[in-house]
Short mmCIF file of C-alpha atoms in Angstrom, two decimals:
data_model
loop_
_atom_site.label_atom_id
_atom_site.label_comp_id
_atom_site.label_asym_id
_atom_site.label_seq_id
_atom_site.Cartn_x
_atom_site.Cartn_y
_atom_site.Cartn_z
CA UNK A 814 -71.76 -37.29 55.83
CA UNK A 815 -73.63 -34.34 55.59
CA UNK A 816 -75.88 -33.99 52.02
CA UNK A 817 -77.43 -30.83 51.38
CA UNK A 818 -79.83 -31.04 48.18
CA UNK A 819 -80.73 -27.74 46.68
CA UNK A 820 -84.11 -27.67 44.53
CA UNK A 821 -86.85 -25.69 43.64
CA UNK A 822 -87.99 -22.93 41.12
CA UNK A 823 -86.12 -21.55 37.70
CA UNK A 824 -84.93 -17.99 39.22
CA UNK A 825 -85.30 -18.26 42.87
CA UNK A 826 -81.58 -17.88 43.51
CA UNK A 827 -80.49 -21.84 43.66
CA UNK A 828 -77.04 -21.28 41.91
CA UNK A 829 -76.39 -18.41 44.64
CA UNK A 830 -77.39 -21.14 47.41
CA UNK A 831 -75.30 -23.48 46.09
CA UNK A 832 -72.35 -21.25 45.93
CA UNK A 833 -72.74 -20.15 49.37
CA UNK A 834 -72.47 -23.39 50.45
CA UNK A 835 -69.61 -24.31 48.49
CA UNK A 836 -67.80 -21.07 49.80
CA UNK A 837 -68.75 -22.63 52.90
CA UNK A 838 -66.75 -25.89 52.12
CA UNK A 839 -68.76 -28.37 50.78
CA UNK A 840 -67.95 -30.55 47.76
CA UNK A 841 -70.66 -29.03 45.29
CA UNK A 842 -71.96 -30.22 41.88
CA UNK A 843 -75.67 -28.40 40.05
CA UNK A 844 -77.46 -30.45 38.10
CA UNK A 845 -76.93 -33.91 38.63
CA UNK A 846 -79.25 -36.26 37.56
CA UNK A 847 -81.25 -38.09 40.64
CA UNK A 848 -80.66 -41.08 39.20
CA UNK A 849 -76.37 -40.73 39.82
CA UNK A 850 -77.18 -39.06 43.39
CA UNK A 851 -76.04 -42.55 44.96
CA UNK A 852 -72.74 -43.37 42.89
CA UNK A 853 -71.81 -40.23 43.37
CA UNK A 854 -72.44 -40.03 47.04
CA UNK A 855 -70.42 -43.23 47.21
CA UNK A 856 -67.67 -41.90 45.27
CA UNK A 857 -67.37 -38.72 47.51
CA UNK A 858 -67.25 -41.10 50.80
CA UNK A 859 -64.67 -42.55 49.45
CA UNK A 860 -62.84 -39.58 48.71
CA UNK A 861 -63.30 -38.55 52.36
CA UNK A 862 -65.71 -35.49 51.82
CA UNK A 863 -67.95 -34.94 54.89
CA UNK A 864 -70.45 -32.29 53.45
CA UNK A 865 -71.45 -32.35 50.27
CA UNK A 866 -74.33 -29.74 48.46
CA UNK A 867 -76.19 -30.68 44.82
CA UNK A 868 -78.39 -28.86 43.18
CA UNK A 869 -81.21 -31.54 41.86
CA UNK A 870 -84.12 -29.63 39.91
CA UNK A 871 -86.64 -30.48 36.55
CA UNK A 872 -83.32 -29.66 34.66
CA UNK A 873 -82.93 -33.23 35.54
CA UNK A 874 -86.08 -34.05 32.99
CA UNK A 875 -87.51 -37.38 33.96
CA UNK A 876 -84.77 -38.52 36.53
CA UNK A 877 -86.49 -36.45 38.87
CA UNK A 878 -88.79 -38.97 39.89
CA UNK A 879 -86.10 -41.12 41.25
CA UNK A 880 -85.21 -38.30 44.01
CA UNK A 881 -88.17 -39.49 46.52
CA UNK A 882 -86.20 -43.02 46.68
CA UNK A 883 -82.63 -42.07 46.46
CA UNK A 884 -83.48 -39.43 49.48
CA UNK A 885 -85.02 -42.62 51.82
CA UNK A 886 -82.20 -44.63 50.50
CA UNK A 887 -79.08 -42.38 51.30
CA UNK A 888 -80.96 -41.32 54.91
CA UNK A 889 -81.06 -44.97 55.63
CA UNK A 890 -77.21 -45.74 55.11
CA UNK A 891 -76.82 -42.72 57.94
CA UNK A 892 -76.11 -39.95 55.45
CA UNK A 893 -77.91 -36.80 56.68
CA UNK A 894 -79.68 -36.25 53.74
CA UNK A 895 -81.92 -32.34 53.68
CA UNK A 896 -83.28 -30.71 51.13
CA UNK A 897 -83.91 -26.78 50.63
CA UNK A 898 -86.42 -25.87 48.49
CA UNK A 899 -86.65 -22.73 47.14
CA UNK A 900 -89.42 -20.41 45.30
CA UNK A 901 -90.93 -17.55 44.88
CA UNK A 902 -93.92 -15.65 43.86
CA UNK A 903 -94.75 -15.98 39.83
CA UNK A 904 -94.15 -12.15 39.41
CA UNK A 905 -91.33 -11.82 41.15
CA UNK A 906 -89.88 -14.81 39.13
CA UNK A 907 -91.39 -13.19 35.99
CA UNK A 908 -89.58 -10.38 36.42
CA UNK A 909 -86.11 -11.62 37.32
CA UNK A 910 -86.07 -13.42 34.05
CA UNK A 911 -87.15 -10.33 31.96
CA UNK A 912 -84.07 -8.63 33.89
CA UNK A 913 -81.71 -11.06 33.11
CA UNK A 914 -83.14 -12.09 29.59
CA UNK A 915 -82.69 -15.66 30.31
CA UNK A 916 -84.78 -18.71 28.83
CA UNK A 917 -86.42 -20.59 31.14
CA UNK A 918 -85.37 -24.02 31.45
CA UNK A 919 -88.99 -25.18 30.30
CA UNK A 920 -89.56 -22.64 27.30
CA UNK A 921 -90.97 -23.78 24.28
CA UNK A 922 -93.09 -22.46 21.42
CA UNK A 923 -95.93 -20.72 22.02
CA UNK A 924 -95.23 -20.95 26.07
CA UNK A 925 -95.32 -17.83 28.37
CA UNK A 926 -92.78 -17.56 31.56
CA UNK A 927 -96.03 -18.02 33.58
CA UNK A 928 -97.21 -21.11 31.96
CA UNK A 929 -93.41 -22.22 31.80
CA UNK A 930 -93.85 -21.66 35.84
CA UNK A 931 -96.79 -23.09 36.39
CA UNK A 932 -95.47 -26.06 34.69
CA UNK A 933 -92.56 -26.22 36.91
CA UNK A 934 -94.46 -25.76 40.39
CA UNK A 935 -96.36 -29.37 38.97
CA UNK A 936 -93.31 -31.11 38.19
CA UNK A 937 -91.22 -30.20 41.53
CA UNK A 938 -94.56 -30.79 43.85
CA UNK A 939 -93.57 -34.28 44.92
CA UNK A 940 -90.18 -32.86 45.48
CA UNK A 941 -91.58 -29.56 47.45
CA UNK A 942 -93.09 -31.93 49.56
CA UNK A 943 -89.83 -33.51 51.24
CA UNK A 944 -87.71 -30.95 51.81
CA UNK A 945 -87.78 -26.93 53.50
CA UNK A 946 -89.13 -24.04 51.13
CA UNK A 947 -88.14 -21.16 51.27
CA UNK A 948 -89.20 -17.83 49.87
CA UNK A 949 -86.68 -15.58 47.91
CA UNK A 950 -88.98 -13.27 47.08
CA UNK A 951 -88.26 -10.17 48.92
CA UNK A 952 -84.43 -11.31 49.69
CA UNK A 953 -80.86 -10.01 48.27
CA UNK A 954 -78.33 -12.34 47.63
CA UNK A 955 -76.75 -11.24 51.02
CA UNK A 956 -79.80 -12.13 53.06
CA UNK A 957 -80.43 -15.44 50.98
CA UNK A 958 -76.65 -16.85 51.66
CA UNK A 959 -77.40 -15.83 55.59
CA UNK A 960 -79.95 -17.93 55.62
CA UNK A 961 -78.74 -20.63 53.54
CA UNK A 962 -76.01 -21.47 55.90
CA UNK A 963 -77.74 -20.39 59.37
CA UNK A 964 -80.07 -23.46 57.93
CA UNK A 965 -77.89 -26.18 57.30
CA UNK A 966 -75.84 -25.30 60.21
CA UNK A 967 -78.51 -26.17 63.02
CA UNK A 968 -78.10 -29.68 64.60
CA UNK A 969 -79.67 -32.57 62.53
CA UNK A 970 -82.60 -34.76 64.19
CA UNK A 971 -84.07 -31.51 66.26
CA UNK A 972 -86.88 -29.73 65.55
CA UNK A 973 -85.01 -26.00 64.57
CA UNK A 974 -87.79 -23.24 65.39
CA UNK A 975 -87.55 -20.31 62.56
CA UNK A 976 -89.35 -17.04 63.95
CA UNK A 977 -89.57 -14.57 60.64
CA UNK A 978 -90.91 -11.20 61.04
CA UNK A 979 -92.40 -9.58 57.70
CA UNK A 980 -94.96 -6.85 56.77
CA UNK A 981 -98.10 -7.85 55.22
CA UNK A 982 -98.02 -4.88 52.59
CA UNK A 983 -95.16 -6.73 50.79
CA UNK A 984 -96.87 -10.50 51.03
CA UNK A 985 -97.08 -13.14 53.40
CA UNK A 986 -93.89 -15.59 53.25
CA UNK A 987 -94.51 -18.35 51.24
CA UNK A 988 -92.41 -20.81 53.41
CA UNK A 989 -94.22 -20.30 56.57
CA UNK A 990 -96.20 -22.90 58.56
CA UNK A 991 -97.88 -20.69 60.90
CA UNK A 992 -98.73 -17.05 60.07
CA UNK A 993 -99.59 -14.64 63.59
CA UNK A 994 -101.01 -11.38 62.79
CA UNK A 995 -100.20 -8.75 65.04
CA UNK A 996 -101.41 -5.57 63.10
CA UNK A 997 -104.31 -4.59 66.20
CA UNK A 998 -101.49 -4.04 68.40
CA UNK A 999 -100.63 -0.15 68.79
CA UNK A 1000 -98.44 1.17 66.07
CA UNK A 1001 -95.20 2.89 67.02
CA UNK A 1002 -95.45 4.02 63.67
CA UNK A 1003 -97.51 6.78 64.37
CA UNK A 1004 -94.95 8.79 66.65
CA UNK A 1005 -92.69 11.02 64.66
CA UNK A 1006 -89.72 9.83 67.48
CA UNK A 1007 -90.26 6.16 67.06
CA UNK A 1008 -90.95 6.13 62.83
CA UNK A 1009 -87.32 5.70 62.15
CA UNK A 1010 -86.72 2.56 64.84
CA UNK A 1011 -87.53 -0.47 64.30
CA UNK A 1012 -88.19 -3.68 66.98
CA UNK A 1013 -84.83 -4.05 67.45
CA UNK A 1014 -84.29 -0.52 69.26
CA UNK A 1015 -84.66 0.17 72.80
CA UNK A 1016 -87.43 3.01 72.44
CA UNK A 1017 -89.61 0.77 70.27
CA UNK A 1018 -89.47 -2.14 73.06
CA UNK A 1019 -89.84 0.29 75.86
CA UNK A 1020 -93.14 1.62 73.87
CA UNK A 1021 -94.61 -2.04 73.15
CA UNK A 1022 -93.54 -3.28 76.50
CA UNK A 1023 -96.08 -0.63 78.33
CA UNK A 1024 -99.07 -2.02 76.05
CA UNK A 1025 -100.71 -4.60 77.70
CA UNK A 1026 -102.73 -5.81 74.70
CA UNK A 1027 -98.80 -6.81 73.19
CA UNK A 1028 -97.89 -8.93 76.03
CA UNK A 1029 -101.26 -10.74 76.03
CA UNK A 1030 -100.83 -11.01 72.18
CA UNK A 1031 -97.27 -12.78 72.85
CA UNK A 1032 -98.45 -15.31 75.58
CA UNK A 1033 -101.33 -16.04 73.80
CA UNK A 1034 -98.92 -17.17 70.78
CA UNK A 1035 -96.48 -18.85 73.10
CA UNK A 1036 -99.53 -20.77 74.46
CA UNK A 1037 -100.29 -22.16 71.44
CA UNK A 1038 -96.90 -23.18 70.12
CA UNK A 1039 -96.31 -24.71 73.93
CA UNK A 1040 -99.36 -26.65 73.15
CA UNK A 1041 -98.60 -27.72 69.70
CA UNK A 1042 -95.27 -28.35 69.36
CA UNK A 1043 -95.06 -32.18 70.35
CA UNK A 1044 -97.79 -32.68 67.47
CA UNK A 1045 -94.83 -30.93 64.77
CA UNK A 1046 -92.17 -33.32 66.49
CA UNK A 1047 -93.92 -36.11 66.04
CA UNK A 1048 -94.46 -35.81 62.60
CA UNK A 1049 -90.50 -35.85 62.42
CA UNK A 1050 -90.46 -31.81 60.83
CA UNK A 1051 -87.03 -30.44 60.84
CA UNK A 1052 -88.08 -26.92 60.55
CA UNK A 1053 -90.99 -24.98 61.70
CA UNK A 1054 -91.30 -21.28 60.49
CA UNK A 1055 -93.08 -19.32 62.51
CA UNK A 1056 -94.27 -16.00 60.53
CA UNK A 1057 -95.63 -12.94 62.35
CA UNK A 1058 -96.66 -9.91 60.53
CA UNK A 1059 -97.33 -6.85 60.87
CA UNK A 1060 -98.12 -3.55 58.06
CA UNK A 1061 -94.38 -3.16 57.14
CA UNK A 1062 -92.62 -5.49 59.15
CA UNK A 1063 -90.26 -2.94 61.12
CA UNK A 1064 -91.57 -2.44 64.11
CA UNK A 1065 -94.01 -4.86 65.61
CA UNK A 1066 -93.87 -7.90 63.99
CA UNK A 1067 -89.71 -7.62 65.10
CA UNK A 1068 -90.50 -6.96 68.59
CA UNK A 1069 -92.82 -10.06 68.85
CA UNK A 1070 -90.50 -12.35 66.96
CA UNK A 1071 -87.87 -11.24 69.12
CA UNK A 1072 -89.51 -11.97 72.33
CA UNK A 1073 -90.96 -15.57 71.01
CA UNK A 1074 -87.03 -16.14 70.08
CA UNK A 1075 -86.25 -15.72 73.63
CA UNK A 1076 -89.15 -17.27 75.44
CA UNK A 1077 -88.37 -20.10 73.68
CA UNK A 1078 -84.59 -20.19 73.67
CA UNK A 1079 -84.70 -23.54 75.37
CA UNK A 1080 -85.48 -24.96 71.24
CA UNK A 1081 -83.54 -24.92 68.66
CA UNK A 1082 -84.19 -21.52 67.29
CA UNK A 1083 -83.23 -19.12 64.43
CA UNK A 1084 -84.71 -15.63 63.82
CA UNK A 1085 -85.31 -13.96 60.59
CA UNK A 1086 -86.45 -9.95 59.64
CA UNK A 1087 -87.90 -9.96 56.53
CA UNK A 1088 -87.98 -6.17 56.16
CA UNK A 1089 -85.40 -4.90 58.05
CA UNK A 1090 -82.60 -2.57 55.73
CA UNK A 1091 -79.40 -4.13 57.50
CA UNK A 1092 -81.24 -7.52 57.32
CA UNK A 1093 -80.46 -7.44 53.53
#
């Protein structure tokens, strides 16, 4: 059986995971208490159901704390048991409940959506700290269900290699591990011809491709992931994201992520454009 536990922050677009995987064909159900995540699981195995998807979050109140040892329990019986946690930046969160005039799970008197945030971050740390985060921040709906199911369709027990491009004028992901900046390189942005392109388009690689300074930039990255990729396996990781940035994340922060993608194709890899229009 296949468990996929959705988690994270009030806002960040868990009810829109969990329907995409549901569309998807798993047996969902949001807001189950932790402390029912192994009767249930039992109940669904004997129903048959291979994949199942649950949204587990501080809804829950003080059941939460019994995630951590359900989790080890469930993995041990030989359920594939991942979590996806997602979040996003306080103002961006701020905002999507002033949009949507919704109460935040954790309002009270005399509490602010950013202290009712805050709060939240605290409560779900232990939790952050077992499963994949991911950033909504800057993503549609679209983009979000993309990589909802890209995620929980690579192969369990491998390391799965994420390579995100993103521009550093619109923030740094919050889910990546390692962050590569790549703004020295030369800028196709700068040529009227090339403004409109992005990494993705022939003239932009053929530009990048004659810059020495990009390939040394690239092999100099590759080096160290070559190097330091046994250390991530061995500390059993079943993601790595792999963030490379450049000022707006259309040109060559694409290219580079696009070339890593391949150099490495060996892995287990997905790729990600933060920024790109058609990405969305």
């Amino acid at each position: 059986m296949q468990l996929i536990l959705i988690s994270g922050l009030s806002g960040s677009g868990k009810s829109v995971a969990l329907k995409a995987l549901e569309d998807a064909g798993y047996a969902s159900v949001d807001n189950l208490p932790a402390t029912l995540l192994a009767s249930l699981i039992a109940l669904y195995r004997e129903q048959g159901h291979e994949r199942v998807a649950i949204s587990v979050d501080t809804r829950g109140g003080p059941t939460l704390a019994a995630l951590p040892g359900a989790m080890a329990a469930l993995a041990a019986e030989g359920v594939d048991v991942r979590l996806l946690y997602l979040e996003a930046k306080s103002d961006t969160l701020v905002r999507r409940f002033s949009e949507t005039r919704r109460r935040h799970p954790l309002s009270g008197p005399g509490l602010t959506v950013e202290e009712c945030i805050r709060q939240e971050e605290a409560m779900l740390a232990e939790v952050k700290a077992l499963g994949y985060p991911i950033d909504t921040s800057e993503l549609s709906a679209n983009r979000l269900r993309t990589w909802i199911k890209a995620l929980v369709g690579a192969e369990a027990g491998r390391l799965t290699l994420v390579f995100e491009s993103f521009g550093f004028k619109h923030g740094v992901p919050l889910d990546a591990d390692l962050v590569f900046d790549v703004r020295c390189l030369p800028n196709p942005f700068y040529d009227p011809r090339l403004r409109p392109l992005t990494g993705l388009d022939q003239p932009i690689v053929d530009f990048l491709l004659q810059e020495s300074s990009v390939a040394e930039m690239v092999n100099d990255i590759r080096r160290f992931l070559d190097k330091w990729l046994p250390a991530y396996r061995q500390e059993n990781r079943s993601y790595l994201t792999v963030a490379v940035g450049c000022t707006g994340g259309q040109h060559r922060s694409v290219f580079v992520v696009e070339t890593l993608a391949r150099a490495f194709a060996d892995e287990q890899v997905l790729v990600r454009h933060r920024e790109l229009p058609e990405a969305r």
